[in-house]
Amino acid sequence: MNYLMGAFKPPCNITITFSDGKTRKQVSVKKENGKTAMVPVFQSLETISGEVSIDPVQGKKVEHTGVKIELLGQIELYFDRGNFYDFTSLVRELDVPGDIYEKKTYPFEFSSVEMPYESYNGTNVRLRYILRVTISRNYVSNITEHRDFCVRNYSPVPTMNNSIKMEVGIEDCLHIEFEYSKSKYHLKDVIIGKIYFLLVRIKIKNMELEIRRRESTGSGPNTYVETETLAKFELMDGAPVRGESIPIRLFLSPYELTPTYRNINNKFSVKYYLNLVLVDEEDRRYFKQQEISMYRLLETPASS
Amino acid sequence: MHADTVAEDEEKWLAEGIAGVQQNAYYMHRALDSNNLKDALKFSAQMLSELRTSRLSPHKYYELYMRAFDELRKLEMFFREETTRGNCSVVDLYELVQHAGNVLPRLYLLCTVGSVYIKSKEAPAKDVLKDLVEMSRGIQHPLRGLFLRSYLSQISRDKLPDIGSEYEGDADSVNDAIEFVLQNFIEMNKLWVRMQHQGPQRDKEKREKERSELRDLVGKNLHVLSQIEGVDLEMYKETVLPRILEQVVNCKDELAQFYLMDCIIQVFPDEYHLQTLETLLSAFPQLQPGVDIKTVLSQLMDRLSNYAASSPEVLPEFLQVEAFAKFSSAIGKVIEAQPDMPAVSAITLYVSLLTFTLRVHPDRLDYVDQVLGACVKKLSGKEKLQDSRATKQIVALLSAPLEKYSNIVTALELSNYPKVMDHLDNSTTKVMAVVIIQSIMKNTTCVSTSDKVEALFELIKGLIKDMDGAQDDDVDEEDFKEEQNSVARLIHMLYNEDQEEMLKIICTVQKHILRGGPKRLPFTVPSLVFLALKLVRRLQGQDGDVVGEDVPTTPKKIFQILNQTIEALYLVPCPELSLRLYLQCAEAANDCDLEPVAYEFFTQAFILYEEEIADSKAQVTAIHLIIGTLQRMNIFGVENRDTLTHKATGYSAKLLKKPDQCRAVYACSHLFWVEDQDGVKDGERVLLCLKRALRIANAAQQMANAARGSSGSISLFIEILNKYLYFFEKGNPQITSSAIQGLIELITTEMQGENATSDPSAEAFFASTMRYIQFQKQKGGSMGEKYETIKAS
């Protein structure tokens, strides 16, 4: 294969660097091949700038009809494989047609780029941002190189954040009231709450709180829904009696959560639910699911 | 079989659990050694997961818990080092351990870090403790919850923000310490109580046993509370006790209530109990009906009475808080609240109360009476007690005052005492009566008023008369005698210096014992008779002028009583006894110079002899008694005396056997010769008697000859010879030396006669008689002269 590789080897190396690449925060993301890589993080309306360097392979020249860099925001639906939907596309021309004989460096800048959606890597959908450099050529295929980056958008602390309080039960069998202190949580938040047992006529073995992610993609008849349990957190061991109250304290930081995404570009949604599950001695499960809204709070050094 | 396999399985499960703990502990240690916090947490959580088992009995679970506990100590040390080294802040650690997915391991780890957290003082102890105790609610499984909370209690014991503790926070932090322990206690108790409902009904008994093994885990909390410096009396009164009691009452569980009440009493100081008596006691009536309240209350009363005994200076406090009244009303309420309480329990309560009051307020007899009264009230409207344990308790109840006061007189003042006794069955009444009598005997208590005597006899009436419906058939003869003897002894203990009162006492006793029936009278009457005679002698010892009509206590009166008393024996009948008593009375009357009375007694004696005494042996005894008594009489006028002596002599001669006749007749001789100053000295009739005796002796010998071919013993003759010698010496002119001489010769002849049977004792008797004569002769003087004329051999 080596010679083949050699044959199709691009005649030049393209490197994309960010101007603040050394200092910018990086996060690890999972790539298609399963490996994780560190990528820089941006947020909406930031200026993305850097340099593209094209270094032709020794003794070769690169003939081109133009060099451009694009900033793309793409949504990729897995059931619709190969079709990327670009919701953002910005282009900067880097060079006029000509030949490149030796390493050439082009600075670029996308200022105040609007990136309304966060990068997301889900079960059926991926939302990603890339910078793509294209060297257009005649007769032969274009040479492209891309660089991923990650977008994370921060939300302020919501002004309204009501608690979730609910009374549920099965008549003459089980009656509980639960309370989660908030309905909106940031990603490193703690879920505080309480469960009151108002009536217990079944033999409960234990109780757990699940965090579930519901990812729905597509629309209309082509809607795909994938639900994933991200956390199973045992709250209670044994059978309570009437009048007991069980505390909830669930730290969200160990789990890989994202903010809630609602109808991203009409392509997909990601929602989070708290699922309270009671298991009885015959392993029957009684549950109640409640949506919670997740948001990303800007991490200030003080709050960490 | 089934049980065996269960036990085997359990062993296996335990072994597996231990293996799991050890294995994970091994990895945990490796992680600790390499300072790998993440792995340490992971493996410790896995290790603790072994404690999630539901298959072990409490006993086995404890074993497993202890293994994990040891490992947690090491983990705690690691945490401490880790935080002091600054590798990880304790706050972060506190969050980190809460990421564990399973609640039980999570909480064990949380407690462990919590301990480090408090020690670090980065947060107030009270906040950490509050969080821990609150979070522990996640374990609702009784066994696992109990152990977890027990772990919490263990690690927090030395970290409570108590007064004087290094963890003491702001002003009220001791409240937090108390609140923490109380809450943990309440939750543990709830879990413990709930345990009984776990699992199938058929294993209930086993489960209760297992549950009982766990009680100290719960009780430990109370102990911790008692150790808190900040729990002073005020705090205890206002907060601690009411909260504990609330929980105890509300848990509605017999086992727990019993244990915890006991616990409270044991762990907190007596002084606190005394000052909070009302609160504490108010809980008792609210307990479940099955709770063994009597034991607990008795404990409390015991403790308090010991407290009172150990430090007399606290006694005023007892009075101040009205300890007795409070106990008394509490017991009343308990009994009221538990209508199904068996009598034995109720009585046991009263026994305890009684013991308490006897020890604490020995001077308050009214308290004792109140207790007895309450007991009577409880028992009233019920049949006599059949329950042997209950009767035992009543005996204890009744014995307690006797022992304490060692004086029955005190008990006699208790109006309720006999009422309590009424509830005993017959045999127990007797036992109790014996106890009372023994107490009197032991302490030689003198019962000195007729009222008291009346009360006393009321108490021991079980012994005095047949009880209604009593089945006396199966009474052991020996026991009966023993009982009656004790009554007889008791009668002698009655004494009053004042004669009038003494007479009253006698009347009272008489009244009671006359109801005793034929079986008892022979035992009791003699005692009474002698008691009365004792009084007679006391009267007689006084000046003669007391014998007047206006003086109520006269011997005459007593003799009337005596007469009635002895007459009662007719019913029995036991003539021999009556006869002896009559004679005693007669003698006493003689000493009182009451001729008619004495005569009357003799008459009675004679009538008895004639009508009732048929047995010849008895007759012999009786006639000798009569003769003996009559001989000592010195008040009879000639006429009366003649009549009586005549009768006596007549009876003597009519005895069945000749030797008996002979002996009686020669005894009669003394009736005519009294060695007093102005005594009768009728020598002629003496001689007559002796001669008659000789005749009878002769006749006896002849009869013997005729019947057996050998002359009978000559001892009769020797006896008569001795009488001769007696009267001879006394100077009876009718007894001459020649008559004596004749008699001696007669005896000698008889002894050497061909038909004579050898009788060594008679020979010896004769020989010594002769030696006596010889001796008198040699003595010289007037007596020697007198004897001079008698030729001996």
mmCIF file with all atom_site columns, N, CA and C in Angstrom, chain A residues 225-242:
data_model
loop_
_atom_site.group_PDB
_atom_site.id
_atom_site.type_symbol
_atom_site.label_atom_id
_atom_site.label_alt_id
_atom_site.label_comp_id
_atom_site.label_asym_id
_atom_site.label_entity_id
_atom_site.label_seq_id
_atom_site.pdbx_PDB_ins_code
_atom_site.Cartn_x
_atom_site.Cartn_y
_atom_site.Cartn_z
_atom_site.occupancy
_atom_site.B_iso_or_equiv
_atom_site.pdbx_formal_charge
_atom_site.auth_seq_id
_atom_site.auth_comp_id
_atom_site.auth_asym_id
_atom_site.auth_atom_id
_atom_site.pdbx_PDB_model_num
ATOM 1  N N  . VAL A 1 225 ? -35.752 8.530  17.731 1.00 0.00 ? 225 VAL A N  1
ATOM 2  C CA . VAL A 1 225 ? -35.552 8.920  19.140 1.00 0.00 ? 225 VAL A CA 1
ATOM 3  C C  . VAL A 1 225 ? -34.633 7.908  19.809 1.00 0.00 ? 225 VAL A C  1
ATOM 4  N N  . GLU A 1 226 ? -33.641 8.393  20.409 1.00 0.00 ? 226 GLU A N  1
ATOM 5  C CA . GLU A 1 226 ? -32.700 7.520  21.115 1.00 0.00 ? 226 GLU A CA 1
ATOM 6  C C  . GLU A 1 226 ? -32.635 7.982  22.580 1.00 0.00 ? 226 GLU A C  1
ATOM 7  N N  . THR A 1 227 ? -32.874 7.048  23.467 1.00 0.00 ? 227 THR A N  1
ATOM 8  C CA . THR A 1 227 ? -32.796 7.430  24.878 1.00 0.00 ? 227 THR A CA 1
ATOM 9  C C  . THR A 1 227 ? -31.653 6.667  25.534 1.00 0.00 ? 227 THR A C  1
ATOM 10 N N  . GLU A 1 228 ? -30.911 7.361  26.307 1.00 0.00 ? 228 GLU A N  1
ATOM 11 C CA . GLU A 1 228 ? -29.692 6.802  26.880 1.00 0.00 ? 228 GLU A CA 1
ATOM 12 C C  . GLU A 1 228 ? -29.703 7.120  28.379 1.00 0.00 ? 228 GLU A C  1
ATOM 13 N N  . THR A 1 229 ? -29.409 6.115  29.176 1.00 0.00 ? 229 THR A N  1
ATOM 14 C CA . THR A 1 229 ? -29.327 6.386  30.617 1.00 0.00 ? 229 THR A CA 1
ATOM 15 C C  . THR A 1 229 ? -27.886 6.706  30.963 1.00 0.00 ? 229 THR A C  1
ATOM 16 N N  . LEU A 1 230 ? -27.679 7.889  31.403 1.00 0.00 ? 230 LEU A N  1
ATOM 17 C CA . LEU A 1 230 ? -26.305 8.325  31.654 1.00 0.00 ? 230 LEU A CA 1
ATOM 18 C C  . LEU A 1 230 ? -25.877 8.064  33.090 1.00 0.00 ? 230 LEU A C  1
ATOM 19 N N  . ALA A 1 231 ? -26.841 8.043  33.964 1.00 0.00 ? 231 ALA A N  1
ATOM 20 C CA . ALA A 1 231 ? -26.488 7.852  35.366 1.00 0.00 ? 231 ALA A CA 1
ATOM 21 C C  . ALA A 1 231 ? -27.565 7.031  36.053 1.00 0.00 ? 231 ALA A C  1
ATOM 22 N N  . LYS A 1 232 ? -27.079 6.156  36.894 1.00 0.00 ? 232 LYS A N  1
ATOM 23 C CA . LYS A 1 232 ? -27.987 5.416  37.765 1.00 0.00 ? 232 LYS A CA 1
ATOM 24 C C  . LYS A 1 232 ? -27.455 5.652  39.170 1.00 0.00 ? 232 LYS A C  1
ATOM 25 N N  . PHE A 1 233 ? -28.241 6.316  39.940 1.00 0.00 ? 233 PHE A N  1
ATOM 26 C CA . PHE A 1 233 ? -27.748 6.741  41.244 1.00 0.00 ? 233 PHE A CA 1
ATOM 27 C C  . PHE A 1 233 ? -28.713 6.239  42.306 1.00 0.00 ? 233 PHE A C  1
ATOM 28 N N  . GLU A 1 234 ? -28.232 5.313  43.102 1.00 0.00 ? 234 GLU A N  1
ATOM 29 C CA . GLU A 1 234 ? -29.122 4.728  44.110 1.00 0.00 ? 234 GLU A CA 1
ATOM 30 C C  . GLU A 1 234 ? -29.374 5.750  45.224 1.00 0.00 ? 234 GLU A C  1
ATOM 31 N N  . LEU A 1 235 ? -30.621 5.968  45.503 1.00 0.00 ? 235 LEU A N  1
ATOM 32 C CA . LEU A 1 235 ? -30.986 6.954  46.515 1.00 0.00 ? 235 LEU A CA 1
ATOM 33 C C  . LEU A 1 235 ? -31.332 6.304  47.834 1.00 0.00 ? 235 LEU A C  1
ATOM 34 N N  . MET A 1 236 ? -31.878 5.111  47.720 1.00 0.00 ? 236 MET A N  1
ATOM 35 C CA . MET A 1 236 ? -32.428 4.513  48.933 1.00 0.00 ? 236 MET A CA 1
ATOM 36 C C  . MET A 1 236 ? -32.275 3.014  48.859 1.00 0.00 ? 236 MET A C  1
ATOM 37 N N  . ASP A 1 237 ? -31.973 2.449  50.021 1.00 0.00 ? 237 ASP A N  1
ATOM 38 C CA . ASP A 1 237 ? -31.810 1.007  50.117 1.00 0.00 ? 237 ASP A CA 1
ATOM 39 C C  . ASP A 1 237 ? -32.813 0.527  51.163 1.00 0.00 ? 237 ASP A C  1
ATOM 40 N N  . GLY A 1 238 ? -33.667 -0.375 50.763 1.00 0.00 ? 238 GLY A N  1
ATOM 41 C CA . GLY A 1 238 ? -34.624 -0.897 51.725 1.00 0.00 ? 238 GLY A CA 1
ATOM 42 C C  . GLY A 1 238 ? -36.000 -0.281 51.545 1.00 0.00 ? 238 GLY A C  1
ATOM 43 N N  . ALA A 1 239 ? -36.897 -0.755 52.396 1.00 0.00 ? 239 ALA A N  1
ATOM 44 C CA . ALA A 1 239 ? -38.288 -0.338 52.264 1.00 0.00 ? 239 ALA A CA 1
ATOM 45 C C  . ALA A 1 239 ? -38.613 0.745  53.278 1.00 0.00 ? 239 ALA A C  1
ATOM 46 N N  . PRO A 1 240 ? -39.028 1.893  52.822 1.00 0.00 ? 240 PRO A N  1
ATOM 47 C CA . PRO A 1 240 ? -39.391 2.949  53.753 1.00 0.00 ? 240 PRO A CA 1
ATOM 48 C C  . PRO A 1 240 ? -40.808 2.715  54.266 1.00 0.00 ? 240 PRO A C  1
ATOM 49 N N  . VAL A 1 241 ? -41.152 3.439  55.282 1.00 0.00 ? 241 VAL A N  1
ATOM 50 C CA . VAL A 1 241 ? -42.533 3.378  55.746 1.00 0.00 ? 241 VAL A CA 1
ATOM 51 C C  . VAL A 1 241 ? -43.148 4.750  55.512 1.00 0.00 ? 241 VAL A C  1
ATOM 52 N N  . ARG A 1 242 ? -44.429 4.793  55.718 1.00 0.00 ? 242 ARG A N  1
ATOM 53 C CA . ARG A 1 242 ? -45.147 6.040  55.550 1.00 0.00 ? 242 ARG A CA 1
ATOM 54 C C  . ARG A 1 242 ? -44.497 7.134  56.381 1.00 0.00 ? 242 ARG A C  1
#
